[in-house]
Phi, psi and omega in degrees: 000174190307315190293340177247001190298315184278350167280318178297334177300327177298316179296318178299316180296317180298319180293321179294320178293316180298324181281355180081014179287326178210163178266337182205159179211143171267124179243153177153197181172177182217154174213127179248150185285136173220158185296325180300317178295314181299313180296323180297312178293324179295321180295335177275357181071031186255352185266148177261146176286349180227188177301139184289154184229080183303136175065007178285149177299331181251025179300145185220024174130179185272158167244119183279129177245187174217149183183184181202157176195152179215151178216153177256126176250130179236171174302139183297331182289352176268353187290133174276163177300132181092353177291159178268127181253146167276102187275328184201151177226134175231133180228144178210163175216100182277341176052035181290314184201153184296325184228008181232131180289159176302129187299335178263006178070032184302307182296320178298315180297318180298318180295315180294318179296320179294321179297317178296318180296316181292334177275349183069034184240160172258159179308324182294345181278350181270127182274329185206145177242123171270109185282156172294313168037074185274347182081016167271155182302312187285319182297310183296320181294317181290321179294321178300318179299316181294316180296315182296322181296325181271314191257347183070200185269007188267313190292122179296142179210159176195163171251135179264007180291342174297333179268324187257343195076175177273115185271007174054247182296340179262001184295316183299313182289317182293324180283335170294320178294319175301319179295320177297317178295325177300320178291312185292327184262354183062047185221123171267114185289139174281188185249105180298138175078343177284122185265313180218130183289137176307123182297344178285343181281140184249345183284167184274080188273130183268127173270326183245156174301146179228121174284126181195157174288124181237117180247335179219133181232140169252130180237134185254140172221115184238131185245170176303150181078009180075029178270106191240147177213135174234138179242144171246122180243143181201169183278135174292133182270000000 
């Protein structure tokens, strides 16, 4: 579905390159705001009257944004030292509900575990997690359960949707770019507009920006119908 589509594009491109269909691929997408989309989310009771506040104790829904992003993926053997690599891709479809995530984060957990496995990494190898974090009660709670089950309370994580809004079809690509910038700039982004983290959340959620060495990032994109994708990005050694 839309919310994971441009993250899944990374997986499609990687498979095509591995199969020898192409040497490089441009991945990405765009999504612009329209009234039909806004009314649709509003009818589901998912929109906030103000800027969204992911993982906040008083979060009350998404803020729909619009944006676009594109990236070039090439064969890994062409990568120069210091280049950013797509290390792993995980995809799942829990099909729990058309518009509600699995309450225990089953699909999210499966996608993250598959991404780590395909990258040949352990949870401790991830420096930062860019969460899907839409600021709805159910989405944030289920993602937190999945993240905590895999990573425990140590790995720093945050959602950047407080700054961008939910970009729907463009969310996967833009948040992959944010993850790349986190690596290149040595910066774990905090969560704009989130004032106090919901005490029910157990993961290590960042409210403020944190300067730190970042070599590997996992980024989540979860869509309606349980269509989930997690990417692992990291620096070429």
